[in-house]
Coordinates of C-alpha atoms and ligand atoms in Angstrom, one line a residue:
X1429 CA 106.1 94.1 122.3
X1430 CA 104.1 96.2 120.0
X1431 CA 100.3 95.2 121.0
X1432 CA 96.6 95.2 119.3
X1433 CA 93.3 94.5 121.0
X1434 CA 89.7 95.0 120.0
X1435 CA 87.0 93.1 120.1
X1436 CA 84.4 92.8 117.3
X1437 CA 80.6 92.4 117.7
X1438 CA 78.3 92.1 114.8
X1439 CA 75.7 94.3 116.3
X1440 CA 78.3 97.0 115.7
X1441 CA 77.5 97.7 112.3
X1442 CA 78.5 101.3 110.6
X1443 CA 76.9 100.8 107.2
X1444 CA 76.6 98.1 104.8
X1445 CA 79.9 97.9 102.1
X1446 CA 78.0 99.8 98.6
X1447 CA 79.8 98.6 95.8
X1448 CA 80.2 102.7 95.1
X1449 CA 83.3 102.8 97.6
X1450 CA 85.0 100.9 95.1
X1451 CA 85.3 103.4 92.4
X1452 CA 87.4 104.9 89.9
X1453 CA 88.6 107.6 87.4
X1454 CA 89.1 108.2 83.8
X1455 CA 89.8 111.2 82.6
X1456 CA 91.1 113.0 79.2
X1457 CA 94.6 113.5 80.7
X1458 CA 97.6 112.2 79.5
X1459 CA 97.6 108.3 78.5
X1460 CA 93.7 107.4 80.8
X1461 CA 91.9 107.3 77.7
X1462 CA 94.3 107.2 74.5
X1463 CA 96.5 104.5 75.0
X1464 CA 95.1 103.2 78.2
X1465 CA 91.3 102.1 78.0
X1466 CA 91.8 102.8 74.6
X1467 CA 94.4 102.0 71.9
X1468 CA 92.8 101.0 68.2
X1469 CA 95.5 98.7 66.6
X1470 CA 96.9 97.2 69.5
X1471 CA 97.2 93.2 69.8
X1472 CA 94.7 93.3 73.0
X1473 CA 92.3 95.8 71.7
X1474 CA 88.9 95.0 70.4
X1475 CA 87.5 96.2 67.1
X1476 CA 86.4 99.3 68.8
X1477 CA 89.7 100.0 69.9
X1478 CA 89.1 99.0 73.7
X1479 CA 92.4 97.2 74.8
X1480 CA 90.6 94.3 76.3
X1481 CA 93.7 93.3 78.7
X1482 CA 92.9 96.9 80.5
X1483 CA 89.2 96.3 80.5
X1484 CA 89.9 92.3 82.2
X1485 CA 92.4 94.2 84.6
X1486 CA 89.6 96.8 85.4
X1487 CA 86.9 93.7 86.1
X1488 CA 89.8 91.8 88.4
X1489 CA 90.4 95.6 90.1
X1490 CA 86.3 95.1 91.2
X1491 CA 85.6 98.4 90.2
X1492 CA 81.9 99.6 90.8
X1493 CA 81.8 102.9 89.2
X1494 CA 83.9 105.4 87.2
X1495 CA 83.6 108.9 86.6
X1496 CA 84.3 110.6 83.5
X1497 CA 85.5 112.3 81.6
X1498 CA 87.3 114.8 84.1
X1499 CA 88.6 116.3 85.9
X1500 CA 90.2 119.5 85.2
X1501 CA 89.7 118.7 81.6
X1502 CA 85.5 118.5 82.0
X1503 CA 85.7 122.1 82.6
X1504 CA 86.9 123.1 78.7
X1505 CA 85.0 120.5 77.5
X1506 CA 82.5 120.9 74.7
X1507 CA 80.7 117.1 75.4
X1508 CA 79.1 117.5 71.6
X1509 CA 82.9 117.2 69.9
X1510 CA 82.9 113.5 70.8
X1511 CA 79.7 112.3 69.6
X1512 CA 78.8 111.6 66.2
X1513 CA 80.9 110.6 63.0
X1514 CA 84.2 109.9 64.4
X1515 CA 86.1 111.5 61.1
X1516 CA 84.1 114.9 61.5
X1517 CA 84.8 115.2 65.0
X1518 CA 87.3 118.3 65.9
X1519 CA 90.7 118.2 67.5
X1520 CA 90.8 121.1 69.7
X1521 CA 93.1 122.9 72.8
X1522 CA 92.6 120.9 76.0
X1523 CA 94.0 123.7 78.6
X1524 CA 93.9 122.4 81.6
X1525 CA 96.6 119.7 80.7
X1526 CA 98.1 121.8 77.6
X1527 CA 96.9 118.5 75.3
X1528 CA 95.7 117.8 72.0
X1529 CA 92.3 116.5 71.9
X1530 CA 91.2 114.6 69.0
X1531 CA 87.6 113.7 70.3
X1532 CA 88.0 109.8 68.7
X1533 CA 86.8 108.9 72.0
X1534 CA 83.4 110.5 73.6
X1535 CA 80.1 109.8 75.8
X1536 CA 79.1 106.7 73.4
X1537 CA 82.2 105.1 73.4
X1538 CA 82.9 105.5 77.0
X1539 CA 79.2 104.1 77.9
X1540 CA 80.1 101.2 75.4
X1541 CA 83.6 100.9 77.5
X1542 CA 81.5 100.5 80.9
X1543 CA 79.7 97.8 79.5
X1544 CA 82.7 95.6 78.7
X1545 CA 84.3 96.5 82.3
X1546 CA 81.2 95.9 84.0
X1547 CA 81.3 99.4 86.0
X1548 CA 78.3 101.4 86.5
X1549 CA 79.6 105.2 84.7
X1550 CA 79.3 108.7 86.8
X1551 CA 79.2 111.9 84.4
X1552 CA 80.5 115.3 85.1
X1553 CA 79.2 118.5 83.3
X1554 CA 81.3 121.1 82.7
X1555 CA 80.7 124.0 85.0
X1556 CA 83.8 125.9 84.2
X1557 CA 82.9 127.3 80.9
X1558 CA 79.6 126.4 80.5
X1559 CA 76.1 126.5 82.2
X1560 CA 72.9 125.4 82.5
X1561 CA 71.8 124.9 79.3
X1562 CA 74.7 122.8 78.0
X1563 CA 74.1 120.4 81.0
X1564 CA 70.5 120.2 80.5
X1565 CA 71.7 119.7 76.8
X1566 CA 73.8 116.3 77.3
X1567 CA 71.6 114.9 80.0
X1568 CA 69.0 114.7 77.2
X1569 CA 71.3 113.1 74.7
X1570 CA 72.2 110.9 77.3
X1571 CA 69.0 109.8 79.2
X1572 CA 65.8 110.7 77.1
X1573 CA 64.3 107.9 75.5
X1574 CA 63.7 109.7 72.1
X1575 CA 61.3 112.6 70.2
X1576 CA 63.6 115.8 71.3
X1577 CA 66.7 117.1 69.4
X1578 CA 69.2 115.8 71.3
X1579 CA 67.3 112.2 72.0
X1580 CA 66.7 112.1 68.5
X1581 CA 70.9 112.6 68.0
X1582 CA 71.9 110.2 70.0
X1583 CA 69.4 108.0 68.3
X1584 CA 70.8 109.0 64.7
X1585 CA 74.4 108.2 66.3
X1586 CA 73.6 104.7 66.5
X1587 CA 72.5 104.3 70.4
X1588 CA 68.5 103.8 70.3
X1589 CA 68.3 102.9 73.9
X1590 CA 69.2 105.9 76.4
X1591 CA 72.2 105.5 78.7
X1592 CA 70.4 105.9 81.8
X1593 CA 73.1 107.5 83.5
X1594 CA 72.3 107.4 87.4
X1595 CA 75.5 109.7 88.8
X1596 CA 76.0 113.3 87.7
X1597 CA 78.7 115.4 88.8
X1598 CA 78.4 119.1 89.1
X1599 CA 81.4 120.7 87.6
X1600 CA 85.2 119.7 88.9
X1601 CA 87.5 121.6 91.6
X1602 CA 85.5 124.9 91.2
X1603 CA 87.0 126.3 94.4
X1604 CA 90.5 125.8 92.4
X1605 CA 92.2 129.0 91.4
X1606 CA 93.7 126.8 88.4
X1607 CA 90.4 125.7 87.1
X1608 CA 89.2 126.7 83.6
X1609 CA 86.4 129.1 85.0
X1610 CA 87.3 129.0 88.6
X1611 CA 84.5 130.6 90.5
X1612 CA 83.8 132.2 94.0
X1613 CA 81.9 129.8 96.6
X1614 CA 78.7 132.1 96.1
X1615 CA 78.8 132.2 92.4
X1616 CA 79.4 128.1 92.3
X1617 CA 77.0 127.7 94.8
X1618 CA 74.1 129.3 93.1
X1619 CA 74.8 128.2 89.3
X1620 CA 74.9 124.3 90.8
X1621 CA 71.9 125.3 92.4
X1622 CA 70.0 126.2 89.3
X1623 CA 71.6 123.8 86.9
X1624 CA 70.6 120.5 89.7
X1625 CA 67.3 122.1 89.5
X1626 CA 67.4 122.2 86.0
X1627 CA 68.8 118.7 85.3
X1628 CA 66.0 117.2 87.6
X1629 CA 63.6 118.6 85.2
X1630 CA 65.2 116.9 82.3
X1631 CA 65.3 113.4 84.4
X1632 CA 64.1 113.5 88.3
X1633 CA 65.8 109.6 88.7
X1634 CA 69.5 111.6 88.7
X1635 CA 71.9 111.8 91.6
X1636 CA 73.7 115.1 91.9
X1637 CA 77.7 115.9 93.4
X1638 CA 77.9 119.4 94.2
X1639 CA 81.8 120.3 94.3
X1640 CA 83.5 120.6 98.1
X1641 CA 87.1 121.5 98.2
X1642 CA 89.8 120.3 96.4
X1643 CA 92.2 119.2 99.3
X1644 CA 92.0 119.6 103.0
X1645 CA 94.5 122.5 102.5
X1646 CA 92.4 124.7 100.4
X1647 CA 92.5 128.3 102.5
X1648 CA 88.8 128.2 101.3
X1649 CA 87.9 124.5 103.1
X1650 CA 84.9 124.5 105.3
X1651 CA 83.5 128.4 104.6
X1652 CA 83.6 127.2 100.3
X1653 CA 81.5 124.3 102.0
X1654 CA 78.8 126.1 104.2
X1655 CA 78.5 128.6 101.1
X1656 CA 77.9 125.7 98.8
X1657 CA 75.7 123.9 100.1
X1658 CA 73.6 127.0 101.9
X1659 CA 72.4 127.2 97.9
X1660 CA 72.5 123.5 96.8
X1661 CA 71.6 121.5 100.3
X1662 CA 68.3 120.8 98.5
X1663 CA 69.2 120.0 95.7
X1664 CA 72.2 117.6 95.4
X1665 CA 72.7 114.2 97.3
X1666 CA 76.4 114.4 98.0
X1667 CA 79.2 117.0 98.4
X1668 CA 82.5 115.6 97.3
X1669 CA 85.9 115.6 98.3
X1670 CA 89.3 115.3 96.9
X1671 CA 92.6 114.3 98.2
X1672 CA 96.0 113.0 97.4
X1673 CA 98.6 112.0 99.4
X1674 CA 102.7 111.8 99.2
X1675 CA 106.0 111.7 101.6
X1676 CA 107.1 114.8 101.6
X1677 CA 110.9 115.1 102.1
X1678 CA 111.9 112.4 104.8
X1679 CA 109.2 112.5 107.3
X1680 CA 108.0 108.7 106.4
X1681 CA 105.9 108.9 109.6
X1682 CA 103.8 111.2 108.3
X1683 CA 103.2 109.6 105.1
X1684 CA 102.3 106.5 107.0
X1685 CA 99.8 108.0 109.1
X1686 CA 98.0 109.2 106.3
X1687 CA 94.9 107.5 107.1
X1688 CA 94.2 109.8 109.6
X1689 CA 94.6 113.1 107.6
X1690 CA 91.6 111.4 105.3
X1691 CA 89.9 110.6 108.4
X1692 CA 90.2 113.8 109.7
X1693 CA 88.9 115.4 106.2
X1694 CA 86.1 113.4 105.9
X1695 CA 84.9 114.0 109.4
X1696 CA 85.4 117.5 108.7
X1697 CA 83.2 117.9 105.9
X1698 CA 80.6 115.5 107.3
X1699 CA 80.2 118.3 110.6
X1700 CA 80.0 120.8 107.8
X1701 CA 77.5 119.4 105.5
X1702 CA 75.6 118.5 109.1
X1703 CA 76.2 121.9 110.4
X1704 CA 73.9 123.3 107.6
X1705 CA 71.6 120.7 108.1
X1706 CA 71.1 122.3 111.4
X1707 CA 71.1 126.0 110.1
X1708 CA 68.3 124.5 107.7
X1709 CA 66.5 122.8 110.2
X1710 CA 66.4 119.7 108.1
X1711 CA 66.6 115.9 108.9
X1712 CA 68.5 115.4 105.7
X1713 CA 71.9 113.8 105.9
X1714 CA 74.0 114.8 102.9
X1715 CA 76.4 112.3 101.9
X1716 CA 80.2 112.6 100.8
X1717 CA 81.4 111.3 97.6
X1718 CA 85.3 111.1 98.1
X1719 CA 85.3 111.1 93.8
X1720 CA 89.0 111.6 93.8
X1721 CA 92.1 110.2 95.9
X1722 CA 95.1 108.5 95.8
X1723 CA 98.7 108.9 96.0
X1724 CA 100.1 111.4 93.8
X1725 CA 103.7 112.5 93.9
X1726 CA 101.9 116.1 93.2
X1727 CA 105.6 117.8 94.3
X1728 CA 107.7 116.4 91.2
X1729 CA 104.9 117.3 88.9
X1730 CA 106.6 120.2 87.1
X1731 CA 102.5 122.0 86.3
X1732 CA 100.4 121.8 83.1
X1733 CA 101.7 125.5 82.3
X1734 CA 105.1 123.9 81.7
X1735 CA 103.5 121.1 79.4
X1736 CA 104.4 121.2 75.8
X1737 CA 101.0 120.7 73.4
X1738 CA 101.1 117.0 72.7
X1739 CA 98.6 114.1 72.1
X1740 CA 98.2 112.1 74.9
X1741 CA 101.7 113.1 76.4
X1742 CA 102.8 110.8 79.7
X1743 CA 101.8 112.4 82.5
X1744 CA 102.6 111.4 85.9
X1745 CA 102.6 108.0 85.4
X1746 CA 103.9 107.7 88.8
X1747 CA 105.6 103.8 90.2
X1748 CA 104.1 102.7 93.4
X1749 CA 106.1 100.8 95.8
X1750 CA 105.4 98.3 98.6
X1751 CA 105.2 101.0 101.0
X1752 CA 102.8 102.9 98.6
X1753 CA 100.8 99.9 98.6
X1754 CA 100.6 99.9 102.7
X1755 CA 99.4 103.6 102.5
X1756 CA 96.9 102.6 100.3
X1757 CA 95.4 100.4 101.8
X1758 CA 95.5 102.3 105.0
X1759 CA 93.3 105.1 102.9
X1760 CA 90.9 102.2 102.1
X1761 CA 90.0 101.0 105.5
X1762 CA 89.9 104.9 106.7
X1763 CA 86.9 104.8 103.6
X1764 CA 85.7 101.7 105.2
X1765 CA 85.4 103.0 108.6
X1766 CA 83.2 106.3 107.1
X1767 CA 80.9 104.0 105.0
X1768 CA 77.8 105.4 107.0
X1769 CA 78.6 108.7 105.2
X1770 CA 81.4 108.0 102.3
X1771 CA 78.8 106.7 99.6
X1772 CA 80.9 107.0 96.7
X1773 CA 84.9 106.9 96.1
X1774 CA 87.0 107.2 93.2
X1775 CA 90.4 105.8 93.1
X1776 CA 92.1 108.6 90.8
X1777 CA 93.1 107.5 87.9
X1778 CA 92.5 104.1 86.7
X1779 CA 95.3 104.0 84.3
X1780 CA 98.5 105.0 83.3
X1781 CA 97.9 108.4 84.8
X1782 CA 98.6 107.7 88.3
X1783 CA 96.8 104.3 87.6
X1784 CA 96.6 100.8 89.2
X1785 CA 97.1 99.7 85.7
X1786 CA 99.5 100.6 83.9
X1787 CA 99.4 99.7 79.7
X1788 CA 102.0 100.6 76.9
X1789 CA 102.1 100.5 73.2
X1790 CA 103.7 96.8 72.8
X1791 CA 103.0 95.2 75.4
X1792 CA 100.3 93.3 77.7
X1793 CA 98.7 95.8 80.6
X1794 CA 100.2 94.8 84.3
X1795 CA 99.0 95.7 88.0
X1796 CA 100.8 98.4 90.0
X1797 CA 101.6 97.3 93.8
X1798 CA 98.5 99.7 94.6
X1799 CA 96.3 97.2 92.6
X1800 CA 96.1 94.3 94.9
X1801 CA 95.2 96.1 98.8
X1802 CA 92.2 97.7 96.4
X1803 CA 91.4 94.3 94.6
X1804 CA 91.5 92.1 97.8
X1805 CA 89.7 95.3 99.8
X1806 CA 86.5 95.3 96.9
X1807 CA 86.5 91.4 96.7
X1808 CA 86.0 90.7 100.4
X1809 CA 85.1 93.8 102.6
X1810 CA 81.5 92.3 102.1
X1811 CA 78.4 92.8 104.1
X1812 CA 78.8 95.5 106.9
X1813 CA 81.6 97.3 108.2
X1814 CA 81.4 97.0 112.1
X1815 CA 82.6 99.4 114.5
X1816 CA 86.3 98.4 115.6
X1817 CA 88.3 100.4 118.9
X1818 CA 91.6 99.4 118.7
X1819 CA 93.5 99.7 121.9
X1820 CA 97.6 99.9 121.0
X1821 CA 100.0 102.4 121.3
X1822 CA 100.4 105.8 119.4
X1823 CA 103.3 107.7 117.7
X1824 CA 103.7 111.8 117.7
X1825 CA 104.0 113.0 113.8
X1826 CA 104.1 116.2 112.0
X1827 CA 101.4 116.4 109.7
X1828 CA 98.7 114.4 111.8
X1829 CA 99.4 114.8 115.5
X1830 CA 99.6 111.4 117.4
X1831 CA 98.2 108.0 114.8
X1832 CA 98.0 104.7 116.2
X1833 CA 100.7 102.6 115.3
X1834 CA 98.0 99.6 114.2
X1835 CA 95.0 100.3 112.7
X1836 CA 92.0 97.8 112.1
X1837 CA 88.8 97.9 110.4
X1838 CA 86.8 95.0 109.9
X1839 CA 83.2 93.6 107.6
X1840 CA 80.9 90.9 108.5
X1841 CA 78.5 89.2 105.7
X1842 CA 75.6 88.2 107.6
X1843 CA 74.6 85.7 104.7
X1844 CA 78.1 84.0 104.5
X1845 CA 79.2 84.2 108.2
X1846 CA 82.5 86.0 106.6
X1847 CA 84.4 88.5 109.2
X1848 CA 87.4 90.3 107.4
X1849 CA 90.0 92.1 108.8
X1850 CA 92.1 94.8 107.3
X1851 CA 95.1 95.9 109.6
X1852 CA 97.9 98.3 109.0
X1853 CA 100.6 98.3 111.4
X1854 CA 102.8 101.3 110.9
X1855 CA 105.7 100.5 113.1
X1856 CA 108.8 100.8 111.2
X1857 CA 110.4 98.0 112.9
X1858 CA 108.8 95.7 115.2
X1859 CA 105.7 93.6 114.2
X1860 CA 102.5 93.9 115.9
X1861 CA 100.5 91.0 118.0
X1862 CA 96.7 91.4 117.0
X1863 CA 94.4 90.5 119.6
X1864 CA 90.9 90.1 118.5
X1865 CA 87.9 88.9 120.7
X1866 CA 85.6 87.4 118.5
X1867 CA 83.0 85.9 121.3
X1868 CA 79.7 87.4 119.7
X1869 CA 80.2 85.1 116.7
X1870 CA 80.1 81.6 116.2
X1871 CA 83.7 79.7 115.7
X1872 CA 85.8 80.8 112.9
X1873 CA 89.0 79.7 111.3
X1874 CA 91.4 81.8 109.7
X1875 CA 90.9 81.0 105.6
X1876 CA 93.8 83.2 105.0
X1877 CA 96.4 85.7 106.0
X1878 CA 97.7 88.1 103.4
X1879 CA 100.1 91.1 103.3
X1880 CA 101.6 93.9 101.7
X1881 CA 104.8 94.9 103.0
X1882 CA 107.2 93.7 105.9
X1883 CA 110.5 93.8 103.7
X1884 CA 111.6 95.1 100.3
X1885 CA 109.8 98.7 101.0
X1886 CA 111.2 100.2 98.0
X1887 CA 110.3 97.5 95.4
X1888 CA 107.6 97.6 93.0
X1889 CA 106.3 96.5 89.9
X1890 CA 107.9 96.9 86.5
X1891 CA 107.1 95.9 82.5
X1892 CA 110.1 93.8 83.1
X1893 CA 108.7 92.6 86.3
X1894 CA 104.9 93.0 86.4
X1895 CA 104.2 90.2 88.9
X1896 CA 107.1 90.9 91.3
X1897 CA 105.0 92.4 93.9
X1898 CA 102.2 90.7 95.0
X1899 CA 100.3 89.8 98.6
X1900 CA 101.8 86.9 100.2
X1901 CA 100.7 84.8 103.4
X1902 CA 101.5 85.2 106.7
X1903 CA 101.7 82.8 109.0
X1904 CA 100.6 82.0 112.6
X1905 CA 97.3 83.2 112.4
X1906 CA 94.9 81.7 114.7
X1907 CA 91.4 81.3 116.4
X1908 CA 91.4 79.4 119.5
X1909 CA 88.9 80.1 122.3
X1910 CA 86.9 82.6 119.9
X1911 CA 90.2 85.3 119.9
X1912 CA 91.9 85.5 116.6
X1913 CA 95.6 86.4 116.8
X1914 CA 98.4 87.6 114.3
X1915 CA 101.4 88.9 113.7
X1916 CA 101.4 92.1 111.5
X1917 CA 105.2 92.5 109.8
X1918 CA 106.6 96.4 110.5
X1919 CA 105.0 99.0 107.9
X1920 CA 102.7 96.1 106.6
X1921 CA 98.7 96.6 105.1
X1922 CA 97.2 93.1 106.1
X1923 CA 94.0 91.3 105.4
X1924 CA 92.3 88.4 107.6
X1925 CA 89.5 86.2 106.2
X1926 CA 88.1 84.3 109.0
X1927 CA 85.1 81.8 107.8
X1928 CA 82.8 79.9 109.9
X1929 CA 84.6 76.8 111.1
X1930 CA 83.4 73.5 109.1
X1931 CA 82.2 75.4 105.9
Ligands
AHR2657 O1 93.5 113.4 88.8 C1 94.3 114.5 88.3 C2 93.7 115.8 88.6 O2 93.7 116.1 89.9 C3 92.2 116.0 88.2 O3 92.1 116.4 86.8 C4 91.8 117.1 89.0 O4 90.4 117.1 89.3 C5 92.7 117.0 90.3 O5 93.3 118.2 90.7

């Protein structure tokens, strides 16, 4: 029988659970913005045009932040187009998805779209075909109180208070040869350099991404790195990352081990980043900020040069299944586990474009499987994650070397008493016994035991059928003599809430 034992301690803490881990993504790119956060005329949408079901979706979701408004597309994008009188705004060419941009929806209407989904917002500047100057430009529109020209406009567009926007990223993907403006690791290196330098003059309170790699993958990975952050280590707080993740062909066992290939990034840019700590001499411990991942089925996705140019065209709108879901959730307890260095992480995209949510013209929005391991993960990983060693057995595959077949990560809220435990067991047909010593607490009881997975791997959610897939319980799970144990289903995601006994 398929075994799990660890044993959790609460003096084992990694980092405390920031709100940031739970992010997400909207970008100009096929239905995100027009006719997903935003649909004017629809029967859920506000008289701004925000379609309130996505907004209540995005609130039950428990998404901290989201970063806007690209992307591929931020690197094109001319931020002054979508401010000011709607009906004098231009439509221009949006290359990097071959779209029609009509600039309806901008920085004011996205800020007043974070209000009503309760997320804090995270900016990128355009680094592709623009500079410095422009940056500086639309971090005074956005966070100067007033008296400048571009205060002053923001002011005249009807927003007297300034945004006070917190996150700024520093371009998108630069390291991507398809980037609008692609650039070399030295020539992105110093311009972020000189425009975080610049943007802290404007407003010193900012946090700054500089741009890692793309994907694990890039031939560049690690060197584009070092060279980055040789020029911008002083100057930004975080270097990001982006990854997404599919089956390719029939090796399943891969895909399922997925978790570790994020692990295994992560940890590799974290010895970088620390690696020029070292060079530097300094004490300073750059964070990552993982601002784009998911699962993307990248291969079927025919390229933007074979897009025709269309308004809000559908663009990988990609179905999840249960088995997505499972992966998923595996990716968000390999976030978990990195929380002392992960600060920030964007699920990409929010909707419609390779969305948890998914909304269409006539109809009410509905949740993707995906939705529900990163709802229950953002409601109840609370507290601190604690350091979990997970003795069971592992399985050889190709794109990860050996992964153990059950993974576990747990949290522990010190003010509650709350321990959760997210475990994947990967095993395509047996079911895993988790053993868990939990003698350094007092007595729990299991308050629930829910899962993703077990049977039905190929189902998902539909319009026809939005609520077919959701968690269900488990049985069996116990605490008796301070050990919990539980029976994982075969390729199953699983979360345990264990509360203090008597509350
Ligand atoms: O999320 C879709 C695209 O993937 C983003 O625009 C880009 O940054 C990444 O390559």
């Amino acid at each position: 029988m398929l075994t799990a034992h660890a044993t959790l301690d609460p003096a084992f803490r990694i980092a405390p659970v920031d709100r940031r881990l739970f992010g997400s993504f909207v970008e100009h790119m096929g239905r995100c913005v027009y006719g997903g956060i935003y649909e004017p005329g629809h029967t859920e949408s506000d008289t701004d045009g925000n379609r309130l079901d996505v907004a209540e979706l995005t609130r039950d979701l428990g998404v901290g932040v989201i970063r806007y408004p690209g992307g591929n597309f931020v690197s094109g994008y001319r931020w002054e187009d979508g401010v000011g009188p709607v009906a004098e705004r231009p439509r221009r060419l949006d290359l990097a998805w071959r779209s029609i941009e009509s600039n309806e929806f901008g920085l004011n209407e996205f800020m007043a779209w974070t209000r009503l989904a309760q997320v804090e917002p995270m900016m990128a500047v355009n680094l592709g075909t623009r500079g410095i100057q422009e940056a500086c430009d639309l971090l005074e529109y956005a966070n100067h109180p007033g008296g400048t020209y571009y205060s002053d406009l923001r002011r005249a567009h009807g927003v007297e208070q300034p945004h006070d926007i917190k996150l700024w990223c520093l371009g998108n993907e630069m390291d991507g040869p398809w980037q609008t403006g692609h650039k070399t690791a030295e020539e992105y290196g110093r311009l972020a350099a000189e425009t975080a330098k610049a943007m802290r003059q404007v407003d010193p309170g900012i946090e700054l991404v500089a741009c890692g790699s793309s994907n694990a993958e890039m031939p560049t990975f690690g060197t584009w790195e070092t060279t980055v952050l040789e020029h911008t280590f002083e100057h930004v707080d975080y270097i990001s990352l982006h990854a997404y993740y599919e089956q390719h062909g029939e090796d399943r066992a891969s895909f399922l081990g997925a978790a570790a290939g994020m692990d295994r990034f992560i940890e590799g840019v974290v010895a970088t980043a620390d690696h020029v700590a070292a060079r530097k001499q300094s004490r300073k411990r750059l964070n990552l900020s993982f601002d784009e991942w998911n699962l993307w089925q990248q291969s079927r996705f025919a390229g933007h040069t074979n897009l025709d140019w269309e308004q809000a065209p559908r663009l990988i709108e990609d179905t999840y299944t249960v088995q997505d879901a499972v992966v998923f959730g595996s990716l968000l307890m390999s976030l978990l586990r990195h929380a002392d260095r992960v600060s920030i992480a964007c699920l990409a995209q929010l909707v419609n474009v390779i969305g948890p949510i998914r909304a269409e013209p006539d109809r009410p929005a509905w949740a993707q499987t995906i939705f529900h391991p990163f709802a229950l993960t953002a409601r109840h990983a609370v507290g601190d994650v604690l350091r979990v060693q997970t003795a069971t057995d592992r399985y050889d595959t190709a794109e990860h070397g050996d992964v153990p077949l059950v993974d576990v990560v747990a949290t522990h809220d010190e003010e509650t008493g709350q321990v959760t435990v997210f475990a994947m067991n990967r095993h395509t047909e047996e079911q895993a016994k988790l053993d868990i010593d939990l003698r350094a607490f007092g007595d729990l009881v299991v308050a629930e035991h829910l899962h993703l997975g077990g049977t039905d791997l190929d189902a998902a959610n539909s319009i026809e059928t939005p609520e077919r897939i959701a968690p269900t319980g488990v049985a069996g799970a116990t605490t008796e003599g301070r050990r919990l144990s539980a029976a994982l289903p075969p390729v199953s995601w699983n979360m345990i809430r264990l509360v203090p006994a008597g509350r």
